[in-house]
Amino acid sequence: QQPVQSPQAVILREGEDAVINCSSSKALYSVHWYRQKHGEAPVFLMILLKGGEQKGHEKISASFNEKKQQSSLYLTASQLSYSGTYFCGTYSGTYKYIFGTGTRLKVLA
Amino acid sequence: NAGVTQTPKFQVLKTGQSMTLQCAQDMNHEYMSWYRQDPGMGLRLIHYSVGAGITDQGEVPNGYNVSRSTTEDFPLRLLSAAPSQTSVYFCASSPGGDYGYTFGSGTRLTVV
């Protein structure tokens, strides 16, 4: 089942922080985060591994909640270039890779 | 390194026509997937493959067929196009494991 992201949309001023959540009905093994700009393909941003280790972006970080059924993406000191739609991606079963419902982020000057 | 290449970029079909969306990757990735994205919607998995000769259905497979005869190529066939298949189609590949997916630039399909 498709992970549910919240909020569905958020508007920020440049320099503000944002949190995007990705919730699953079962425990997440690892979570990837992507950003899609309008009219373009999604681009991989970072991975959050099951032990909490992460690889990716300088000003973007992520975490699991206690039961590992939710991952949160933290965008620090947002820039105009952060605007886009964010998706979490994860494996459902061994090989089936699915995406969350998406969160639209708009950063204003 | 071209990455993931999708052709065509745009296509208009009449209801009932069939066509094949092409996808090729040059990164030697074992995992390949097809997704459709409808306006304001997320990415829904159509079919996926974990290697040459191995394919399986995703969340919305009806009306689509796939095959994977080589590691590089993963074409998606629309059997009899319907207006409900109007969408943007993305092909993506990954080495698997902890690595994320690399996407092609997409095919915008309109069925009239």
PDB file of C-alpha atoms in Angstrom:
ATOM      1  CA  GLN A   1       0.000   0.000   0.000  1.00  0.00           C
ATOM      2  CA  GLN A   2       1.223   3.466  -0.955  1.00  0.00           C
ATOM      3  CA  PRO A   3       2.868   5.398   1.920  1.00  0.00           C
ATOM      4  CA  VAL A   4       0.966   8.535   2.880  1.00  0.00           C
ATOM      5  CA  GLN A   5       2.845  11.818   3.032  1.00  0.00           C
ATOM      6  CA  SER A   6       1.961  14.881   5.069  1.00  0.00           C
ATOM      7  CA  PRO A   7       1.452  17.701   4.664  1.00  0.00           C
ATOM      8  CA  GLN A   8       0.097  17.546   1.107  1.00  0.00           C
ATOM      9  CA  ALA A   9       1.429  21.019   0.423  1.00  0.00           C
ATOM     10  CA  VAL A  10       3.481  23.643   2.245  1.00  0.00           C
ATOM     11  CA  ILE A  11       4.551  27.211   1.483  1.00  0.00           C
ATOM     12  CA  LEU A  12       7.674  28.668   3.076  1.00  0.00           C
ATOM     13  CA  ARG A  13       9.690  31.848   3.018  1.00  0.00           C
ATOM     14  CA  GLU A  14      13.319  31.544   2.033  1.00  0.00           C
ATOM     15  CA  GLY A  15      15.399  30.604   5.077  1.00  0.00           C
ATOM     16  CA  GLU A  16      12.579  28.833   6.914  1.00  0.00           C
ATOM     17  CA  ASP A  17      12.653  25.164   7.850  1.00  0.00           C
ATOM     18  CA  ALA A  18      10.220  22.445   6.790  1.00  0.00           C
ATOM     19  CA  VAL A  19       9.352  18.901   7.833  1.00  0.00           C
ATOM     20  CA  ILE A  20       7.754  16.351   5.506  1.00  0.00           C
ATOM     21  CA  ASN A  21       6.443  13.042   6.819  1.00  0.00           C
ATOM     22  CA  CYS A  22       6.108   9.649   5.122  1.00  0.00           C
ATOM     23  CA  SER A  23       3.887   7.137   6.928  1.00  0.00           C
ATOM     24  CA  SER A  24       3.564   3.445   6.172  1.00  0.00           C
ATOM     25  CA  SER A  25       1.202   0.740   7.429  1.00  0.00           C
ATOM     26  CA  LYS A  26       4.207  -1.440   8.206  1.00  0.00           C
ATOM     27  CA  ALA A  27       7.769  -0.875   9.360  1.00  0.00           C
ATOM     28  CA  LEU A  28      10.047   0.791   6.831  1.00  0.00           C
ATOM     29  CA  TYR A  29      13.297  -0.976   6.099  1.00  0.00           C
ATOM     30  CA  SER A  30      14.919   2.004   4.431  1.00  0.00           C
ATOM     31  CA  VAL A  31      13.559   5.156   2.827  1.00  0.00           C
ATOM     32  CA  HIS A  32      14.746   7.143  -0.131  1.00  0.00           C
ATOM     33  CA  TRP A  33      13.734  10.749  -0.704  1.00  0.00           C
ATOM     34  CA  TYR A  34      13.300  12.399  -4.101  1.00  0.00           C
ATOM     35  CA  ARG A  35      12.485  15.860  -5.396  1.00  0.00           C
ATOM     36  CA  GLN A  36      10.586  16.499  -8.615  1.00  0.00           C
ATOM     37  CA  LYS A  37      10.520  19.919 -10.187  1.00  0.00           C
ATOM     38  CA  HIS A  38       7.601  20.886 -12.382  1.00  0.00           C
ATOM     39  CA  GLY A  39       7.737  19.180 -15.764  1.00  0.00           C
ATOM     40  CA  GLU A  40      10.805  17.135 -14.864  1.00  0.00           C
ATOM     41  CA  ALA A  41      11.575  13.639 -13.629  1.00  0.00           C
ATOM     42  CA  PRO A  42      12.105  12.901  -9.917  1.00  0.00           C
ATOM     43  CA  VAL A  43      15.695  13.146  -8.736  1.00  0.00           C
ATOM     44  CA  PHE A  44      17.147  11.068  -5.894  1.00  0.00           C
ATOM     45  CA  LEU A  45      18.136  13.194  -2.867  1.00  0.00           C
ATOM     46  CA  MET A  46      19.105  10.896  -0.047  1.00  0.00           C
ATOM     47  CA  ILE A  47      18.684   7.565   1.665  1.00  0.00           C
ATOM     48  CA  LEU A  48      17.766   6.829   5.284  1.00  0.00           C
ATOM     49  CA  LEU A  49      18.942   3.348   6.259  1.00  0.00           C
ATOM     50  CA  LYS A  50      17.227   1.115   8.814  1.00  0.00           C
ATOM     51  CA  GLY A  51      19.838   1.852  11.485  1.00  0.00           C
ATOM     52  CA  GLY A  52      19.289   5.589  11.100  1.00  0.00           C
ATOM     53  CA  GLU A  53      22.389   6.237   8.998  1.00  0.00           C
ATOM     54  CA  GLN A  54      21.831   8.553   6.088  1.00  0.00           C
ATOM     55  CA  LYS A  55      23.631   9.434   2.923  1.00  0.00           C
ATOM     56  CA  GLY A  56      22.831  12.399   0.793  1.00  0.00           C
ATOM     57  CA  HIS A  57      22.416  16.066   1.095  1.00  0.00           C
ATOM     58  CA  GLU A  58      24.149  18.730   3.157  1.00  0.00           C
ATOM     59  CA  LYS A  59      21.099  20.719   4.315  1.00  0.00           C
ATOM     60  CA  ILE A  60      18.564  17.928   4.110  1.00  0.00           C
ATOM     61  CA  SER A  61      18.315  15.191   6.721  1.00  0.00           C
ATOM     62  CA  ALA A  62      15.843  12.487   7.685  1.00  0.00           C
ATOM     63  CA  SER A  63      14.867  10.264  10.610  1.00  0.00           C
ATOM     64  CA  PHE A  64      12.592   7.380  11.598  1.00  0.00           C
ATOM     65  CA  ASN A  65      10.031   7.463  14.389  1.00  0.00           C
ATOM     66  CA  GLU A  66      10.243   4.896  17.177  1.00  0.00           C
ATOM     67  CA  LYS A  67       8.322   2.133  15.396  1.00  0.00           C
ATOM     68  CA  LYS A  68       9.966   2.903  12.054  1.00  0.00           C
ATOM     69  CA  GLN A  69       6.556   3.284  10.414  1.00  0.00           C
ATOM     70  CA  GLN A  70       7.182   6.939   9.693  1.00  0.00           C
ATOM     71  CA  SER A  71      10.107   8.796   8.207  1.00  0.00           C
ATOM     72  CA  SER A  72      10.485  12.565   8.387  1.00  0.00           C
ATOM     73  CA  LEU A  73      12.490  14.732   5.989  1.00  0.00           C
ATOM     74  CA  TYR A  74      13.970  17.942   7.400  1.00  0.00           C
ATOM     75  CA  LEU A  75      14.743  20.837   5.080  1.00  0.00           C
ATOM     76  CA  THR A  76      16.913  23.431   6.821  1.00  0.00           C
ATOM     77  CA  ALA A  77      17.180  27.090   5.811  1.00  0.00           C
ATOM     78  CA  SER A  78      15.193  26.489   2.632  1.00  0.00           C
ATOM     79  CA  GLN A  79      16.266  28.057  -0.624  1.00  0.00           C
ATOM     80  CA  LEU A  80      14.219  28.956  -3.692  1.00  0.00           C
ATOM     81  CA  SER A  81      15.718  25.922  -5.435  1.00  0.00           C
ATOM     82  CA  TYR A  82      14.054  23.622  -2.864  1.00  0.00           C
ATOM     83  CA  SER A  83      10.660  24.210  -4.475  1.00  0.00           C
ATOM     84  CA  GLY A  84       9.129  21.092  -6.002  1.00  0.00           C
ATOM     85  CA  THR A  85       7.277  17.948  -5.045  1.00  0.00           C
ATOM     86  CA  TYR A  86       8.944  15.596  -2.580  1.00  0.00           C
ATOM     87  CA  PHE A  87       8.383  11.856  -2.631  1.00  0.00           C
ATOM     88  CA  CYS A  88       9.499   9.127  -0.309  1.00  0.00           C
ATOM     89  CA  GLY A  89      10.328   5.811  -1.933  1.00  0.00           C
ATOM     90  CA  THR A  90      10.630   2.403  -0.326  1.00  0.00           C
ATOM     91  CA  TYR A  91      10.450  -1.305  -1.034  1.00  0.00           C
ATOM     92  CA  SER A  92       7.116  -3.022  -0.506  1.00  0.00           C
ATOM     93  CA  GLY A  93       8.125  -6.642  -0.345  1.00  0.00           C
ATOM     94  CA  THR A  94      11.550  -7.655  -1.597  1.00  0.00           C
ATOM     95  CA  TYR A  95      11.697  -6.012  -5.000  1.00  0.00           C
ATOM     96  CA  LYS A  96       8.587  -3.874  -5.516  1.00  0.00           C
ATOM     97  CA  TYR A  97       9.582  -0.207  -5.186  1.00  0.00           C
ATOM     98  CA  ILE A  98       6.786   2.244  -4.465  1.00  0.00           C
ATOM     99  CA  PHE A  99       6.442   5.937  -3.768  1.00  0.00           C
ATOM    100  CA  GLY A 100       4.522   7.997  -1.257  1.00  0.00           C
ATOM    101  CA  THR A 101       1.660  10.294  -2.184  1.00  0.00           C
ATOM    102  CA  GLY A 102       3.918  13.358  -2.493  1.00  0.00           C
ATOM    103  CA  THR A 103       4.270  16.760  -0.800  1.00  0.00           C
ATOM    104  CA  ARG A 104       4.290  19.996  -2.818  1.00  0.00           C
ATOM    105  CA  LEU A 105       6.738  22.530  -1.423  1.00  0.00           C
ATOM    106  CA  LYS A 106       6.920  26.135  -2.547  1.00  0.00           C
ATOM    107  CA  VAL A 107       9.599  28.491  -1.292  1.00  0.00           C
ATOM    108  CA  LEU A 108       8.922  32.204  -1.666  1.00  0.00           C
ATOM    109  CA  ALA A 109      11.532  34.950  -1.739  1.00  0.00           C
TER     110      ALA A 109
ATOM    111  CA  ASN B   1      26.895   7.829 -19.749  1.00  0.00           C
ATOM    112  CA  ALA B   2      23.390   8.532 -21.017  1.00  0.00           C
ATOM    113  CA  GLY B   3      21.637   7.135 -17.894  1.00  0.00           C
ATOM    114  CA  VAL B   4      18.012   6.144 -18.577  1.00  0.00           C
ATOM    115  CA  THR B   5      16.696   6.987 -22.038  1.00  0.00           C
ATOM    116  CA  GLN B   6      12.990   6.998 -22.848  1.00  0.00           C
ATOM    117  CA  THR B   7      11.433   7.352 -26.270  1.00  0.00           C
ATOM    118  CA  PRO B   8       9.282   8.940 -27.501  1.00  0.00           C
ATOM    119  CA  LYS B   9       8.967  12.082 -25.360  1.00  0.00           C
ATOM    120  CA  PHE B  10       5.442  12.811 -26.577  1.00  0.00           C
ATOM    121  CA  GLN B  11       2.811  10.590 -28.182  1.00  0.00           C
ATOM    122  CA  VAL B  12      -0.834  10.936 -29.169  1.00  0.00           C
ATOM    123  CA  LEU B  13      -2.796   7.728 -29.717  1.00  0.00           C
ATOM    124  CA  LYS B  14      -6.332   7.002 -30.770  1.00  0.00           C
ATOM    125  CA  THR B  15      -8.463   4.778 -28.567  1.00  0.00           C
ATOM    126  CA  GLY B  16      -7.795   1.149 -29.378  1.00  0.00           C
ATOM    127  CA  GLN B  17      -4.345   1.655 -30.867  1.00  0.00           C
ATOM    128  CA  SER B  18      -1.348  -0.163 -29.467  1.00  0.00           C
ATOM    129  CA  MET B  19       2.179   1.105 -28.993  1.00  0.00           C
ATOM    130  CA  THR B  20       5.451   0.448 -27.204  1.00  0.00           C
ATOM    131  CA  LEU B  21       7.236   2.924 -24.953  1.00  0.00           C
ATOM    132  CA  GLN B  22      10.957   2.334 -25.076  1.00  0.00           C
ATOM    133  CA  CYS B  23      13.318   2.452 -22.099  1.00  0.00           C
ATOM    134  CA  ALA B  24      17.054   1.779 -22.131  1.00  0.00           C
ATOM    135  CA  GLN B  25      19.745   2.219 -19.477  1.00  0.00           C
ATOM    136  CA  ASP B  26      23.510   2.006 -19.796  1.00  0.00           C
ATOM    137  CA  MET B  27      24.405   1.700 -16.108  1.00  0.00           C
ATOM    138  CA  ASN B  28      24.137  -2.101 -15.883  1.00  0.00           C
ATOM    139  CA  HIS B  29      21.325  -1.803 -13.345  1.00  0.00           C
ATOM    140  CA  GLU B  30      19.434  -4.997 -12.559  1.00  0.00           C
ATOM    141  CA  TYR B  31      16.258  -3.329 -11.282  1.00  0.00           C
ATOM    142  CA  MET B  32      13.974  -1.481 -13.677  1.00  0.00           C
ATOM    143  CA  SER B  33      10.445  -0.186 -13.168  1.00  0.00           C
ATOM    144  CA  TRP B  34       7.679   1.634 -15.007  1.00  0.00           C
ATOM    145  CA  TYR B  35       5.538   4.255 -13.289  1.00  0.00           C
ATOM    146  CA  ARG B  36       2.664   6.436 -14.391  1.00  0.00           C
ATOM    147  CA  GLN B  37       2.017   9.880 -12.996  1.00  0.00           C
ATOM    148  CA  ASP B  38      -1.339  11.561 -13.428  1.00  0.00           C
ATOM    149  CA  PRO B  39      -1.831  15.309 -12.818  1.00  0.00           C
ATOM    150  CA  GLY B  40      -1.490  16.104  -9.125  1.00  0.00           C
ATOM    151  CA  MET B  41      -0.974  12.450  -8.347  1.00  0.00           C
ATOM    152  CA  GLY B  42       1.979  10.497  -7.171  1.00  0.00           C
ATOM    153  CA  LEU B  43       3.912   7.788  -8.986  1.00  0.00           C
ATOM    154  CA  ARG B  44       2.107   4.480  -9.388  1.00  0.00           C
ATOM    155  CA  LEU B  45       4.017   1.306 -10.183  1.00  0.00           C
ATOM    156  CA  ILE B  46       2.912  -0.487 -13.362  1.00  0.00           C
ATOM    157  CA  HIS B  47       5.450  -3.305 -13.809  1.00  0.00           C
ATOM    158  CA  TYR B  48       8.948  -3.997 -12.579  1.00  0.00           C
ATOM    159  CA  SER B  49      11.897  -6.263 -13.318  1.00  0.00           C
ATOM    160  CA  VAL B  50      14.807  -7.507 -11.243  1.00  0.00           C
ATOM    161  CA  GLY B  51      16.862  -8.830 -14.124  1.00  0.00           C
ATOM    162  CA  ALA B  52      16.734 -10.117 -17.678  1.00  0.00           C
ATOM    163  CA  GLY B  53      13.843 -12.549 -18.064  1.00  0.00           C
ATOM    164  CA  ILE B  54      12.250 -11.617 -14.721  1.00  0.00           C
ATOM    165  CA  THR B  55       9.241  -9.302 -14.555  1.00  0.00           C
ATOM    166  CA  ASP B  56       6.318  -8.844 -12.201  1.00  0.00           C
ATOM    167  CA  GLN B  57       3.184  -6.746 -11.826  1.00  0.00           C
ATOM    168  CA  GLY B  58       2.995  -3.551  -9.850  1.00  0.00           C
ATOM    169  CA  GLU B  59      -0.033  -1.723  -8.487  1.00  0.00           C
ATOM    170  CA  VAL B  60      -1.713  -0.786 -11.802  1.00  0.00           C
ATOM    171  CA  PRO B  61      -0.709  -3.408 -14.418  1.00  0.00           C
ATOM    172  CA  ASN B  62      -3.980  -3.770 -16.341  1.00  0.00           C
ATOM    173  CA  GLY B  63      -3.693  -2.822 -19.995  1.00  0.00           C
ATOM    174  CA  TYR B  64       0.103  -3.002 -20.041  1.00  0.00           C
ATOM    175  CA  ASN B  65       2.672  -5.674 -20.870  1.00  0.00           C
ATOM    176  CA  VAL B  66       6.424  -5.752 -20.344  1.00  0.00           C
ATOM    177  CA  SER B  67       9.352  -7.980 -21.203  1.00  0.00           C
ATOM    178  CA  ARG B  68      13.044  -7.854 -20.318  1.00  0.00           C
ATOM    179  CA  SER B  69      15.186  -9.752 -22.782  1.00  0.00           C
ATOM    180  CA  THR B  70      18.380  -7.820 -21.929  1.00  0.00           C
ATOM    181  CA  THR B  71      19.670  -5.962 -18.873  1.00  0.00           C
ATOM    182  CA  GLU B  72      19.603  -2.692 -20.821  1.00  0.00           C
ATOM    183  CA  ASP B  73      16.072  -2.613 -22.254  1.00  0.00           C
ATOM    184  CA  PHE B  74      12.647  -2.661 -20.608  1.00  0.00           C
ATOM    185  CA  PRO B  75       9.873  -1.732 -23.060  1.00  0.00           C
ATOM    186  CA  LEU B  76       6.289  -1.081 -21.953  1.00  0.00           C
ATOM    187  CA  ARG B  77       3.502  -2.120 -24.326  1.00  0.00           C
ATOM    188  CA  LEU B  78       0.042  -0.629 -24.324  1.00  0.00           C
ATOM    189  CA  LEU B  79      -2.221  -3.317 -25.729  1.00  0.00           C
ATOM    190  CA  SER B  80      -5.330  -1.289 -26.648  1.00  0.00           C
ATOM    191  CA  ALA B  81      -5.055   2.333 -25.605  1.00  0.00           C
ATOM    192  CA  ALA B  82      -7.847   3.896 -23.548  1.00  0.00           C
ATOM    193  CA  PRO B  83      -8.357   7.557 -22.522  1.00  0.00           C
ATOM    194  CA  SER B  84      -7.733   6.457 -18.908  1.00  0.00           C
ATOM    195  CA  GLN B  85      -4.150   5.701 -19.922  1.00  0.00           C
ATOM    196  CA  THR B  86      -3.464   9.356 -20.660  1.00  0.00           C
ATOM    197  CA  SER B  87      -0.567  10.076 -18.337  1.00  0.00           C
ATOM    198  CA  VAL B  88       3.148  10.748 -18.015  1.00  0.00           C
ATOM    199  CA  TYR B  89       5.118   7.512 -17.986  1.00  0.00           C
ATOM    200  CA  PHE B  90       8.484   7.232 -16.258  1.00  0.00           C
ATOM    201  CA  CYS B  91      10.988   4.434 -16.539  1.00  0.00           C
ATOM    202  CA  ALA B  92      13.523   4.131 -13.715  1.00  0.00           C
ATOM    203  CA  SER B  93      16.448   1.878 -12.867  1.00  0.00           C
ATOM    204  CA  SER B  94      18.530   1.009  -9.819  1.00  0.00           C
ATOM    205  CA  PRO B  95      21.388  -1.286  -8.860  1.00  0.00           C
ATOM    206  CA  GLY B  96      19.131  -2.398  -5.988  1.00  0.00           C
ATOM    207  CA  GLY B  97      19.993  -2.651  -2.315  1.00  0.00           C
ATOM    208  CA  ASP B  98      20.337   0.727  -0.632  1.00  0.00           C
ATOM    209  CA  TYR B  99      20.639   2.646  -3.884  1.00  0.00           C
ATOM    210  CA  GLY B 100      17.882   4.891  -5.154  1.00  0.00           C
ATOM    211  CA  TYR B 101      16.335   4.938  -8.611  1.00  0.00           C
ATOM    212  CA  THR B 102      17.476   6.961 -11.600  1.00  0.00           C
ATOM    213  CA  PHE B 103      14.630   8.180 -13.795  1.00  0.00           C
ATOM    214  CA  GLY B 104      14.282   8.740 -17.491  1.00  0.00           C
ATOM    215  CA  SER B 105      12.880  12.058 -18.685  1.00  0.00           C
ATOM    216  CA  GLY B 106       9.400  10.617 -19.222  1.00  0.00           C
ATOM    217  CA  THR B 107       6.909  10.045 -22.023  1.00  0.00           C
ATOM    218  CA  ARG B 108       3.824  12.233 -22.113  1.00  0.00           C
ATOM    219  CA  LEU B 109       1.020  10.099 -23.611  1.00  0.00           C
ATOM    220  CA  THR B 110      -2.389  11.362 -24.663  1.00  0.00           C
ATOM    221  CA  VAL B 111      -5.116   8.951 -25.739  1.00  0.00           C
ATOM    222  CA  VAL B 112      -8.002  10.544 -27.642  1.00  0.00           C
TER     223      VAL B 112
END
